[in-house]
mmCIF file of C-alpha atoms in Angstrom:
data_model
loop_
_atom_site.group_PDB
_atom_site.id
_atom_site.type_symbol
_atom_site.label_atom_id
_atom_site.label_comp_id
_atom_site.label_asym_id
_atom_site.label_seq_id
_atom_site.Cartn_x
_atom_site.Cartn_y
_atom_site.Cartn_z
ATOM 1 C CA UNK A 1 17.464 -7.683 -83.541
ATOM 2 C CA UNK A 2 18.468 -5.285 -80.395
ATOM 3 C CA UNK A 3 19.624 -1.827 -81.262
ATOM 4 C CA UNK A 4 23.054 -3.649 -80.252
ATOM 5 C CA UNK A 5 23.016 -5.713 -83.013
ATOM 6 C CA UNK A 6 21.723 -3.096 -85.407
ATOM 7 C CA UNK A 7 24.651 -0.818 -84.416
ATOM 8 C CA UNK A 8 27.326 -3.606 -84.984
ATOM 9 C CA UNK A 9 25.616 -4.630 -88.434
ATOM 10 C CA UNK A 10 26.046 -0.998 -89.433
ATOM 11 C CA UNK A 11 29.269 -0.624 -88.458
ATOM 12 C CA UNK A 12 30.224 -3.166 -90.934
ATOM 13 C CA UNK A 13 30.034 -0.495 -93.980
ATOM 14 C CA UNK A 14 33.196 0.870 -94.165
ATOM 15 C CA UNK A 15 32.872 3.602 -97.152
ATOM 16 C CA UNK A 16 36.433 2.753 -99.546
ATOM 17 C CA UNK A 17 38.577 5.655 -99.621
ATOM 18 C CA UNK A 18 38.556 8.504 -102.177
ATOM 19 C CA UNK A 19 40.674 8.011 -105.334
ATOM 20 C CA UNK A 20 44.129 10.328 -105.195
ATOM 21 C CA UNK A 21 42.917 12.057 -108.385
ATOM 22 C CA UNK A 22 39.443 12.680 -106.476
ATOM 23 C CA UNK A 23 40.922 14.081 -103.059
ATOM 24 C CA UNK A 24 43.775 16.322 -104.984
ATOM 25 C CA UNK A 25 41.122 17.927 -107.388
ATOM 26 C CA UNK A 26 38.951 18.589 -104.413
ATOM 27 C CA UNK A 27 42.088 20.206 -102.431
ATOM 28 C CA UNK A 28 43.194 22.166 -105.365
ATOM 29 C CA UNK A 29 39.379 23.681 -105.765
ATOM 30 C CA UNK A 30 39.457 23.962 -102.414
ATOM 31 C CA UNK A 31 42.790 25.792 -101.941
ATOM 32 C CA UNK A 32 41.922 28.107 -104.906
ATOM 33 C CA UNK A 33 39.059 28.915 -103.230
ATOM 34 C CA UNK A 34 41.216 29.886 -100.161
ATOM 35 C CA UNK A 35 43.367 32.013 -102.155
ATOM 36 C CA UNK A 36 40.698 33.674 -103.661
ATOM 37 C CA UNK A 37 39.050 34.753 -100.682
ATOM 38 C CA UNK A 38 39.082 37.852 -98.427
ATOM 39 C CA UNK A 39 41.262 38.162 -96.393
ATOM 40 C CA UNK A 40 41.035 39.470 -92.899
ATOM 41 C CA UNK A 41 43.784 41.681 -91.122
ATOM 42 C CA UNK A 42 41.738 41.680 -87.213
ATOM 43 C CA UNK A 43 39.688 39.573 -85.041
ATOM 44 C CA UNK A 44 36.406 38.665 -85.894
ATOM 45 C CA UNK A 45 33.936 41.770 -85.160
ATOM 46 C CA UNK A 46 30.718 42.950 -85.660
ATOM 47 C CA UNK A 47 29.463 43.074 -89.019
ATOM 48 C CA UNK A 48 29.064 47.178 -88.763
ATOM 49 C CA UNK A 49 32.657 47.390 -88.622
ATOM 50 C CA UNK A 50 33.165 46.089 -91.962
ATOM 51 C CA UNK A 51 30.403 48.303 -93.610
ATOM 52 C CA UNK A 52 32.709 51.000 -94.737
ATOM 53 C CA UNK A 53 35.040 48.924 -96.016
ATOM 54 C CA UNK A 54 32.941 46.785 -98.024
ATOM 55 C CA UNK A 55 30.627 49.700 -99.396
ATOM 56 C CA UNK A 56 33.515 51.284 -100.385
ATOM 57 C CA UNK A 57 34.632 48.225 -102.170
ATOM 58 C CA UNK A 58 31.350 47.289 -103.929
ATOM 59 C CA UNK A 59 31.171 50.613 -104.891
ATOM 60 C CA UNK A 60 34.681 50.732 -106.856
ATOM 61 C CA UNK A 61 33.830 47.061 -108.172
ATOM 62 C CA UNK A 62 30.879 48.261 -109.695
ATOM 63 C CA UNK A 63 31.735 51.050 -111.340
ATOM 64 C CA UNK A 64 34.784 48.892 -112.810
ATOM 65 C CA UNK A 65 32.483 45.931 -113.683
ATOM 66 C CA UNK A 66 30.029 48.379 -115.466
ATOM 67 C CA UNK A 67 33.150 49.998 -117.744
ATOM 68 C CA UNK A 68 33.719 46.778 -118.675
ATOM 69 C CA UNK A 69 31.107 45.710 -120.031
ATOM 70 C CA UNK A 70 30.427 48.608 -121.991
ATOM 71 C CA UNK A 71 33.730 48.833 -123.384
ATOM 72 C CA UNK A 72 34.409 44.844 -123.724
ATOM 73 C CA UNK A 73 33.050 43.366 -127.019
ATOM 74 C CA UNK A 74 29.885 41.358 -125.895
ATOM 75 C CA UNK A 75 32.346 38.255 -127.410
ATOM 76 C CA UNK A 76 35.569 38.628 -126.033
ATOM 77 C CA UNK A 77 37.494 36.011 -125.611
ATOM 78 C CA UNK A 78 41.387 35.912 -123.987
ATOM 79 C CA UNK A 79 43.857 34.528 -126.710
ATOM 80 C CA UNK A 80 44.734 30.854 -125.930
ATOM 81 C CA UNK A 81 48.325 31.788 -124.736
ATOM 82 C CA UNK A 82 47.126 33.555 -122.220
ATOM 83 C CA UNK A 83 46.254 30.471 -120.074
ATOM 84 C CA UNK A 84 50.178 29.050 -119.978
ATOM 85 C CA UNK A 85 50.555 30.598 -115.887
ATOM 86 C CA UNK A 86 46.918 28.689 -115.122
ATOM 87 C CA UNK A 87 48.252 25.381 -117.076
ATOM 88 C CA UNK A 88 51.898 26.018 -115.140
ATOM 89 C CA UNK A 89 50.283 26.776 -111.752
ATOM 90 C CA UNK A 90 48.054 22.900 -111.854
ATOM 91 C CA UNK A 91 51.387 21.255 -112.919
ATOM 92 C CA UNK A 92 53.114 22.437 -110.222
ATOM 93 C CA UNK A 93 49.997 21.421 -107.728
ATOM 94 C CA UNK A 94 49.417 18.156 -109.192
ATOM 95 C CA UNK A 95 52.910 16.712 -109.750
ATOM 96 C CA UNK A 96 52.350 15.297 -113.115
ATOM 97 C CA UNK A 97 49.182 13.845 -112.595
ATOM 98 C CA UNK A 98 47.553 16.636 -114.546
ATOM 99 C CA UNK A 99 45.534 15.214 -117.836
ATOM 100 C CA UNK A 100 43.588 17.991 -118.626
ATOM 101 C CA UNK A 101 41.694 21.755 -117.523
ATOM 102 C CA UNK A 102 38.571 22.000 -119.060
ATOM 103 C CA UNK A 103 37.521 26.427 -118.183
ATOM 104 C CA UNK A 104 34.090 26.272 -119.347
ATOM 105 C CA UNK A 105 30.890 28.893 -118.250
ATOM 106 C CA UNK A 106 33.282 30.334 -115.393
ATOM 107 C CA UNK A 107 33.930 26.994 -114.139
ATOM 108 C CA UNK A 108 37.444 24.608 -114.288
ATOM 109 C CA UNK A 109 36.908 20.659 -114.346
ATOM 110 C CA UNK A 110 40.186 18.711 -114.162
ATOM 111 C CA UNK A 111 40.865 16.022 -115.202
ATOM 112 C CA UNK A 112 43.477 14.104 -113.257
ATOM 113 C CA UNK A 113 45.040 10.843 -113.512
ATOM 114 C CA UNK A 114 46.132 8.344 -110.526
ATOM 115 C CA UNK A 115 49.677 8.196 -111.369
ATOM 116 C CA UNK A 116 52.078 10.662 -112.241
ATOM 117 C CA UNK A 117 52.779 11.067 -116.062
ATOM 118 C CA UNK A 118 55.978 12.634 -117.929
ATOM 119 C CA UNK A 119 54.680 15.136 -120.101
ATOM 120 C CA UNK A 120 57.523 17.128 -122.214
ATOM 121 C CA UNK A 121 57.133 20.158 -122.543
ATOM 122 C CA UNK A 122 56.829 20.952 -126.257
ATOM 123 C CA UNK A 123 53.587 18.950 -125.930
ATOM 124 C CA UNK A 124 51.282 21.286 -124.055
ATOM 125 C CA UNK A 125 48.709 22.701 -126.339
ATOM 126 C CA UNK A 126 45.659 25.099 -125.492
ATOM 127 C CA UNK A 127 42.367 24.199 -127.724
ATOM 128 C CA UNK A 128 39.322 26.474 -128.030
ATOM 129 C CA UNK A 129 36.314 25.024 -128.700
ATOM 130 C CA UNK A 130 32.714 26.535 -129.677
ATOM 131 C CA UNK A 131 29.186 24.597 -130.318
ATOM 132 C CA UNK A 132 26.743 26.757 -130.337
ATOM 133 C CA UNK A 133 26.885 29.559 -127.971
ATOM 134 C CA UNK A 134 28.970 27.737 -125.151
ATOM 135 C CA UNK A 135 32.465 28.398 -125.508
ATOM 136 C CA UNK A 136 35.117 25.413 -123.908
ATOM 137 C CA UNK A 137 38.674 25.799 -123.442
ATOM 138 C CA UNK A 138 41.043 22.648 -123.160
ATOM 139 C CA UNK A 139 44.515 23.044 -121.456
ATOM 140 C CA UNK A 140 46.330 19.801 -122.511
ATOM 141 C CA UNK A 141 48.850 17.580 -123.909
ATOM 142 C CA UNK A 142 49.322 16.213 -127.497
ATOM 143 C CA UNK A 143 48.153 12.650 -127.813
ATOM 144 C CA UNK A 144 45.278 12.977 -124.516
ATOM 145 C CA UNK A 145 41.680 12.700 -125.195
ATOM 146 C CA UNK A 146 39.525 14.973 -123.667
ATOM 147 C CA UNK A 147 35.545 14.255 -123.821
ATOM 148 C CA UNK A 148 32.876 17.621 -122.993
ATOM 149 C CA UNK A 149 29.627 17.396 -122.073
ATOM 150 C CA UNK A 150 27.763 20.425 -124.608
ATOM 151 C CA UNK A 151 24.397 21.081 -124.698
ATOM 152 C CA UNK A 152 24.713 19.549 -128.446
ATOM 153 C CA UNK A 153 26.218 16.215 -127.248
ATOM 154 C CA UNK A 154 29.203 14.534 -126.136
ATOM 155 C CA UNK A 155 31.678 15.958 -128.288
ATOM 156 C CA UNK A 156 35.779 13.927 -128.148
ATOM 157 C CA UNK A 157 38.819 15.671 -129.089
ATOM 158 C CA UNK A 158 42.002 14.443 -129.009
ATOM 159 C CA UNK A 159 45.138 17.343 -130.383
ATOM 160 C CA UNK A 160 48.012 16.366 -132.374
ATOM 161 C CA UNK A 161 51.240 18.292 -133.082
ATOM 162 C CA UNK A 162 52.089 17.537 -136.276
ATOM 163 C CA UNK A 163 55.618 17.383 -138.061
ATOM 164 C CA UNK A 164 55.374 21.368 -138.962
ATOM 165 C CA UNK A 165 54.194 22.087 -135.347
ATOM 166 C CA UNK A 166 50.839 23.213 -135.628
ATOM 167 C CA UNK A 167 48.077 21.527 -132.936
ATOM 168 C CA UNK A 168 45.505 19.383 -135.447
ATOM 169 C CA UNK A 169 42.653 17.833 -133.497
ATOM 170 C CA UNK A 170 41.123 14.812 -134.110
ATOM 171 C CA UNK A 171 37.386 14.176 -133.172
ATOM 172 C CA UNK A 172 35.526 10.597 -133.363
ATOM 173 C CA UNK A 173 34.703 10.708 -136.941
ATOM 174 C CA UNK A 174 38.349 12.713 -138.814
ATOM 175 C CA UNK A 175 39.568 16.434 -137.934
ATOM 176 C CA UNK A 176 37.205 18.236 -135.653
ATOM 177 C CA UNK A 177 37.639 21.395 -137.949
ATOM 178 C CA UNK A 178 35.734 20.017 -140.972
ATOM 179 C CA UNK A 179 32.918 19.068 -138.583
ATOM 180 C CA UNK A 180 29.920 21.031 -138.744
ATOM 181 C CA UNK A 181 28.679 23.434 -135.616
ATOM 182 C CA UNK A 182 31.912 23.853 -134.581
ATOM 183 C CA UNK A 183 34.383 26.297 -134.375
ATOM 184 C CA UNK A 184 38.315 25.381 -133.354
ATOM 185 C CA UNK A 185 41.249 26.852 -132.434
ATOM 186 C CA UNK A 186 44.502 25.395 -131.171
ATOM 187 C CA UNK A 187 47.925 26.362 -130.088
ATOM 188 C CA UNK A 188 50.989 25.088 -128.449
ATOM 189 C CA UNK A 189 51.474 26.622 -125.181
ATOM 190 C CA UNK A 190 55.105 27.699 -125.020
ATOM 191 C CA UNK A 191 57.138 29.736 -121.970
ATOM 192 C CA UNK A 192 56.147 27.924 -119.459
ATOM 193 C CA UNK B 1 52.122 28.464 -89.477
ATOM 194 C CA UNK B 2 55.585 27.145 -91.559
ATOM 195 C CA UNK B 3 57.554 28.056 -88.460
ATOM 196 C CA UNK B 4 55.314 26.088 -86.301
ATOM 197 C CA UNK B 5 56.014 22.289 -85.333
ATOM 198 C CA UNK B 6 58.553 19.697 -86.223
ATOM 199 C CA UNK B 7 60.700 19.702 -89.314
ATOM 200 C CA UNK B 8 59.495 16.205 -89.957
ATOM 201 C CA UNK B 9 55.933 17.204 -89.939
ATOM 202 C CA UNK B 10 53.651 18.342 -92.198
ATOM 203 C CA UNK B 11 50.356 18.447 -93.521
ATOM 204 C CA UNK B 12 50.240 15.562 -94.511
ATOM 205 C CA UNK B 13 50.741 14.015 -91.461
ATOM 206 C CA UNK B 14 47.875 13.021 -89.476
ATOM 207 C CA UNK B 15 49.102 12.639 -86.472
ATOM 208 C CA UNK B 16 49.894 16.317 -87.097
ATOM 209 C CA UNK B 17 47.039 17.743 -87.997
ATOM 210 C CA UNK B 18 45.006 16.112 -85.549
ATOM 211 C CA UNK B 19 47.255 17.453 -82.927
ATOM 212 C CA UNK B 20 46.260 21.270 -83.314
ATOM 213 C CA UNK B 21 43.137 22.016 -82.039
ATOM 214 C CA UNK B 22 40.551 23.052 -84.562
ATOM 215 C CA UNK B 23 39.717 26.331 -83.542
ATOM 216 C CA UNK B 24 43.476 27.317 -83.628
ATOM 217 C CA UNK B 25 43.944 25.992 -87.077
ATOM 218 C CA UNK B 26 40.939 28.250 -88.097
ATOM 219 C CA UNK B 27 42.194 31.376 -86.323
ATOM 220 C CA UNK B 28 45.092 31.113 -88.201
ATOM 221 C CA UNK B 29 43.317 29.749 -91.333
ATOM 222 C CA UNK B 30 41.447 32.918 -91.176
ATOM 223 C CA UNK B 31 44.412 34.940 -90.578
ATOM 224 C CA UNK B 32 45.910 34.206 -94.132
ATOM 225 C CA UNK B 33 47.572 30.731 -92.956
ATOM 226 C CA UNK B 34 47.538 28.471 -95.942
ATOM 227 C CA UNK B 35 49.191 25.536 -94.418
ATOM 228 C CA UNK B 36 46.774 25.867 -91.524
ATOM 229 C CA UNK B 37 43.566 25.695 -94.051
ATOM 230 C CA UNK B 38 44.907 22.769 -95.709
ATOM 231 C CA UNK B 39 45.623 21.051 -92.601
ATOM 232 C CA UNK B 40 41.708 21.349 -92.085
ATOM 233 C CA UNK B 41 40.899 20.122 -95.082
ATOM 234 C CA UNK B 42 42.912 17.258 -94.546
ATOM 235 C CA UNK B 43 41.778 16.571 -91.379
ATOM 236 C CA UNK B 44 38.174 16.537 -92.183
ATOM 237 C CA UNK B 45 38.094 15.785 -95.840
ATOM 238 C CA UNK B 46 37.639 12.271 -95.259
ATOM 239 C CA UNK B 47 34.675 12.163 -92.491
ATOM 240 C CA UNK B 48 33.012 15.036 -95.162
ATOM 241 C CA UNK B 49 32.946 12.723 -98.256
ATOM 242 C CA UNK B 50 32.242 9.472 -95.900
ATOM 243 C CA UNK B 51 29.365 11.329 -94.362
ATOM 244 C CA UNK B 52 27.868 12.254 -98.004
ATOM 245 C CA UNK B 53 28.449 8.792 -99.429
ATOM 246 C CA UNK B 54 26.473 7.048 -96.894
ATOM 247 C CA UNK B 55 23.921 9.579 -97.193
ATOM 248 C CA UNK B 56 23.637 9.773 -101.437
ATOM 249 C CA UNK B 57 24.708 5.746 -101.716
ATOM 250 C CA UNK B 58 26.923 7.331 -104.182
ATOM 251 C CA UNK B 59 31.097 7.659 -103.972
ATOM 252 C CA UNK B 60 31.257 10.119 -107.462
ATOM 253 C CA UNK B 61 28.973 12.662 -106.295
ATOM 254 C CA UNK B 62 29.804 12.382 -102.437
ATOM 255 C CA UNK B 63 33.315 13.415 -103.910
ATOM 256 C CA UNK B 64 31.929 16.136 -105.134
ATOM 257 C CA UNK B 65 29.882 17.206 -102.434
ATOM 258 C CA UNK B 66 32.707 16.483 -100.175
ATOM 259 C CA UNK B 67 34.834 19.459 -102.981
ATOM 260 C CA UNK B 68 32.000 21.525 -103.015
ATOM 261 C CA UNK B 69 31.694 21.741 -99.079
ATOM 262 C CA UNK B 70 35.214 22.564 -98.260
ATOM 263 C CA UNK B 71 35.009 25.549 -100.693
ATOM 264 C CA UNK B 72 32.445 26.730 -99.227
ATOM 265 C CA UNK B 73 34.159 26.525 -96.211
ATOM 266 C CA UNK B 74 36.687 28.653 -97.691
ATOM 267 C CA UNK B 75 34.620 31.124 -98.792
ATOM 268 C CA UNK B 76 32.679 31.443 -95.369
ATOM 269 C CA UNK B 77 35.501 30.801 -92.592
ATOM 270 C CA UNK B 78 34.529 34.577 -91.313
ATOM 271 C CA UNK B 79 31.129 33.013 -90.835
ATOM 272 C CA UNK B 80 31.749 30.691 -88.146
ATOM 273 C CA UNK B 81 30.911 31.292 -84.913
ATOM 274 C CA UNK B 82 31.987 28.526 -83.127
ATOM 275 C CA UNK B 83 35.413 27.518 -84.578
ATOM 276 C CA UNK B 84 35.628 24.244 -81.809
ATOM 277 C CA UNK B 85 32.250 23.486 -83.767
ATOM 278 C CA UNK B 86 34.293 22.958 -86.935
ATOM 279 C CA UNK B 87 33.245 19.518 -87.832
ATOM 280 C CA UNK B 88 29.854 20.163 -87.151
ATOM 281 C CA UNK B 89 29.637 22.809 -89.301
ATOM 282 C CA UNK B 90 31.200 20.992 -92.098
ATOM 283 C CA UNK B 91 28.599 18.391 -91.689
ATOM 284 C CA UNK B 92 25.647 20.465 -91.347
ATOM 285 C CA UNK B 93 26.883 21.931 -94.960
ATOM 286 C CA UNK B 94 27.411 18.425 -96.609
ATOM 287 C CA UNK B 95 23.950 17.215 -95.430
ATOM 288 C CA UNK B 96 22.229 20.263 -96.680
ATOM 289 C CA UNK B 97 24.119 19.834 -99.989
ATOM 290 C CA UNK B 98 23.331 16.127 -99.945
ATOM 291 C CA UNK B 99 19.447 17.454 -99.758
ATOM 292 C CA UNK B 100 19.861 19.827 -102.562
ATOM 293 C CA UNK B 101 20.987 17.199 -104.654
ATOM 294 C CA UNK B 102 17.928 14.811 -103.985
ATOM 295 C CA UNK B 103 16.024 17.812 -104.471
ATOM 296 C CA UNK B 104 17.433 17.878 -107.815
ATOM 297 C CA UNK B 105 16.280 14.651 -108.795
ATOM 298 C CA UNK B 106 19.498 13.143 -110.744
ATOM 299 C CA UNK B 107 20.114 10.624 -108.104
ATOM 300 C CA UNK B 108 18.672 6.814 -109.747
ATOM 301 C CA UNK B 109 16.180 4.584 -108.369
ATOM 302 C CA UNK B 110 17.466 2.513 -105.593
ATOM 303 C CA UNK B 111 16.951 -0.718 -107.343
ATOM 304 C CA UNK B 112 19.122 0.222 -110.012
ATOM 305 C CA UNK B 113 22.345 0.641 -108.036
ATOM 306 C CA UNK B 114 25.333 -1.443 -107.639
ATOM 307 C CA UNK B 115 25.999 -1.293 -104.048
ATOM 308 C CA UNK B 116 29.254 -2.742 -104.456
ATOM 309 C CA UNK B 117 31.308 -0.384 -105.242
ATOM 310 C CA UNK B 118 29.832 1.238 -102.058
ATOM 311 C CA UNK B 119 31.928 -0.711 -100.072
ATOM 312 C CA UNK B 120 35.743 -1.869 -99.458
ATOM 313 C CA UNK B 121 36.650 -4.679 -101.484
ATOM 314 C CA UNK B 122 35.979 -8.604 -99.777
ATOM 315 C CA UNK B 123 38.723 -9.509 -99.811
ATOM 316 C CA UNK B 124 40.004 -8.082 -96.753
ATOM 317 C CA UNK B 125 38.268 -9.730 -93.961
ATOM 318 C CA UNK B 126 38.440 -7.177 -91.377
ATOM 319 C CA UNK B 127 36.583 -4.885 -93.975
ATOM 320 C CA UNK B 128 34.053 -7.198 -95.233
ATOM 321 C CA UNK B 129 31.498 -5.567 -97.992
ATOM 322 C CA UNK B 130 27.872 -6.285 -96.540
ATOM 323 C CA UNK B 131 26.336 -5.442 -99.780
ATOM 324 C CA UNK B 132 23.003 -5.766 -97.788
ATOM 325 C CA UNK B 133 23.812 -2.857 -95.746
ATOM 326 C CA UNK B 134 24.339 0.360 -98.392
ATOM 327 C CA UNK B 135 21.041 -1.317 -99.752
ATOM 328 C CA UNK B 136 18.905 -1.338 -96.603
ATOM 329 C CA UNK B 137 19.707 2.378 -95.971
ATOM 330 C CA UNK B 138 19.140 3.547 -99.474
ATOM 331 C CA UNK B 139 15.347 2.149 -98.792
ATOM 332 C CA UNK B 140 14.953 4.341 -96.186
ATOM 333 C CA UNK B 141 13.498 8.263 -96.935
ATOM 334 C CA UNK B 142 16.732 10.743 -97.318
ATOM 335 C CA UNK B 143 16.058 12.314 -93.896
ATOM 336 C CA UNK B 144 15.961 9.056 -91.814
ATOM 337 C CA UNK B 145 18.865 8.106 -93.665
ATOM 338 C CA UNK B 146 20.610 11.372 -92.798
ATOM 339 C CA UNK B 147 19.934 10.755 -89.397
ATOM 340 C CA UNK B 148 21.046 7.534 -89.135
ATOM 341 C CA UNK B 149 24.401 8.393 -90.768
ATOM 342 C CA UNK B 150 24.520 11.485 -88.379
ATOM 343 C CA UNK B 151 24.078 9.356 -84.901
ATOM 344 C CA UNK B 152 24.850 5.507 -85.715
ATOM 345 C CA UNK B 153 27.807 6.415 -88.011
ATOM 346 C CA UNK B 154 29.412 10.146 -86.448
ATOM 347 C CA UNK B 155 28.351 8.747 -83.384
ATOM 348 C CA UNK B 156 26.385 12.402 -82.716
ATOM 349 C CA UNK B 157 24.324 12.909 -79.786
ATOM 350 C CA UNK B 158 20.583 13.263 -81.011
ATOM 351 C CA UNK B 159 20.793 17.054 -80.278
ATOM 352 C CA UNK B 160 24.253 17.680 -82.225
ATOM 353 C CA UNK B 161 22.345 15.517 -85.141
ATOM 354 C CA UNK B 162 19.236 18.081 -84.489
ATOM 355 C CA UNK B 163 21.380 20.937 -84.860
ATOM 356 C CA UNK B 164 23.063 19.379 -87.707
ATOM 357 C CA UNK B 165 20.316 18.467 -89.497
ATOM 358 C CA UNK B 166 18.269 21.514 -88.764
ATOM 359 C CA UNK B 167 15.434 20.303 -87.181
ATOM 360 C CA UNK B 168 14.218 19.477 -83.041
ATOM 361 C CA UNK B 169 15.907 17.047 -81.671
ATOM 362 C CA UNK B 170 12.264 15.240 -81.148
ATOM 363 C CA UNK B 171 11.932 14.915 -84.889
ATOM 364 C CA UNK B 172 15.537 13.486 -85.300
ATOM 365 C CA UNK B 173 14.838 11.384 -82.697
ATOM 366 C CA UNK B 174 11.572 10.125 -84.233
ATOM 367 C CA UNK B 175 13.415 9.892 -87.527
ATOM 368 C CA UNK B 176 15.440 7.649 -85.699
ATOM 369 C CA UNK B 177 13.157 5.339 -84.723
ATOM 370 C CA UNK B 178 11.321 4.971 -87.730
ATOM 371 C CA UNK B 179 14.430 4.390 -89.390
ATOM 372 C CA UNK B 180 16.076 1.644 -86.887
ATOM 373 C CA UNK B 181 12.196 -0.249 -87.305
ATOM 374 C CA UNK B 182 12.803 -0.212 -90.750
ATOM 375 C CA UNK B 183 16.548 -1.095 -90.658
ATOM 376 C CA UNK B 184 15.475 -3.745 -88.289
ATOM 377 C CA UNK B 185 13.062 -5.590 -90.972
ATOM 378 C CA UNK B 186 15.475 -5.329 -93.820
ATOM 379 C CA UNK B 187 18.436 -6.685 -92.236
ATOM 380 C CA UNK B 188 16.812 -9.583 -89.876
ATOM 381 C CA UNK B 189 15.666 -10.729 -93.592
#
């Protein structure tokens, strides 16, 4: 076989495209990331010329990062409501498609699927869920299963609204509230 | 950007995004430009994740390598030097996260993998899945693979490769080598 040959063998792999749920998840992270950013007003310069600026800026961030966390309780955590704009803002991106938002250790994992979905909207619920010392929360629907990955296991949830309104969730083995370990808390997300 | 261009385009046209040069898209990418950025990320997005699936033999995480490299690239536009480089850049970011992850050690033993789902499906002839192919390269060491994917798939000179890959372009090119000898055995079989 001539390097010829070996090219036109290769060329044969054609890699299949990237699933729609894969490529918007990845341009949604990636836009956020955008967003997120610093911006820049000028041309590109050297890196003196953005020294005051950005010691100026580090210095304010620190001093508001370290009043924080002196005046935070170590366990704070933002009531469940709170996340409606976040759950309204990946609707809007993903067009349906939108299964679940899993915030967990800083980080969102979405869950998307390939074709768009109705959702009404009395069925968006919020769920809180601690093993442990990790802390996961779920931005979903009523009726969707959401599986995380804790450092206790693979732990399933799927919420409910039931006929007086109030989010029950429903684990593998009955209602994820009686199970031991965990601690639960779920809401219907409203005003969006 | 919205002001720029036909009505009828838009970023998800192709033919429109390809038609801007990169380095203006990044100027006004770095300006603020949102359009602009995504029109990057759609015109690269799909050489980034094809790039880290040959390398890894591995479609789930070169998706997320692919995600993980374009953030990065938002996070670091300021950084680049050469914005006509753009694609090169990308690259040399997607290999070195492609590394990290072998580093890692979560990748499986090559004779464990279905290389099937590596490729497009058979039944469309002009796309024919050489199963033999994704399973050749997987045998070869990650950096001759990377190198190969770099010049026989990007179609990179062996000094864009080099600078790529990080390394003088006498090593890539003795990567090269060892890895078309290799190639050579496997698929004459």
């Amino acid at each position: 076989m001539n390097d010829s040959e070996l090219r036109q063998k290769l060329a044969a792999w054609q890699i299949p495209p990237s699933s729609q749920a894969a490529r918007s998840r990845a341009e949604w992270h990636t836009l956020t990331a955008f967003r997120n950013r610093g911006t820049r007003s000028g041309p590109p310069g050297s890196p003196l010329f953005y020294f005051p600026k950005l010691a100026v800026i580090s210095a304010v961030l620190l001093v508001a990062a370290s009043t924080l966390f002196f005046l935070q309780p170590v366990h704070h955590a933002q009531p469940l409501q709170n996340s409606a704009p976040l759950l309204a803002e990946l609707e809007e991106f993903f067009q349906g498609r939108l299964a679940a938002a899993i915030q967990h250790n800083g980080s969102l994992d979405l869950q998307l699927a390939e074709e768009p979905m109705n959702r009404p909207p009395d069925q968006r619920v919020a769920v809180r869920i601690a093993v442990r010392d990790e802390s996961f929360v779920i931005l979903t629907y009523s009726g969707q299963s959401v599986c995380l990955e804790t450092g206790a296991g693979r732990i399933c949830v799927t919420p409910l609204i039931n006929g007086a309104g109030e989010v029950i969730l429903l684990g593998e083995s009955g209602l994820l509230e009686h199970q031991a370990g965990l601690r639960t808390e779920a809401h219907l997300l409203q005003g969006i | 950007m919205t002001s720029h261009g036909h009505p009828d385009e838009s970023p998800e046209d192709p033919d429109f995004c390809s038609a801007l040069p990169d380095a203006e898209l990044l100027t006004l990418a770095a300006s603020g430009d949102e359009d602009a950025f995504r029109m990057l990320f759609l015109k690269h997005y799909s050489v980034v994740r094809s790039v880290a699936a040959r390398i890894l033999c591995d479609l789930g995480t070169a998706d997320d390598i692919a995600q993980e490299t374009f953030v990065r690239f938002a996070r670091s536009m300021a950084d680049i030097r050469d914005p006509s480089g753009l694609r090169a850049w990308l690259l040399r970011v997607a290999t070195h996260l492609c590394r990290d992850h072998f580093r890692s050690g979560t990748r499986r033993a090559s004779r464990e993998r279905d290389f099937s789902a590596l490729c497009l499906p058979a039944s469309d002839e002009q796309s024919q899945c050489f199963h033999d192919i994704p399973a050749a390269l997987a045998q070869l060491p990650p950096l001759h693979r990377e190198a190969v994917v770099l010049v026989f798939y990007e179609n990179l000179s062996h000094a864009e490769a080099a600078r790529v890959a990080d390394c003088a372009v006498s090593t890539l090119s003795w990567r090269i080598m060892l890895a078309k000898r290799t190639l050579k055995a496997l698929l004459s079989r």
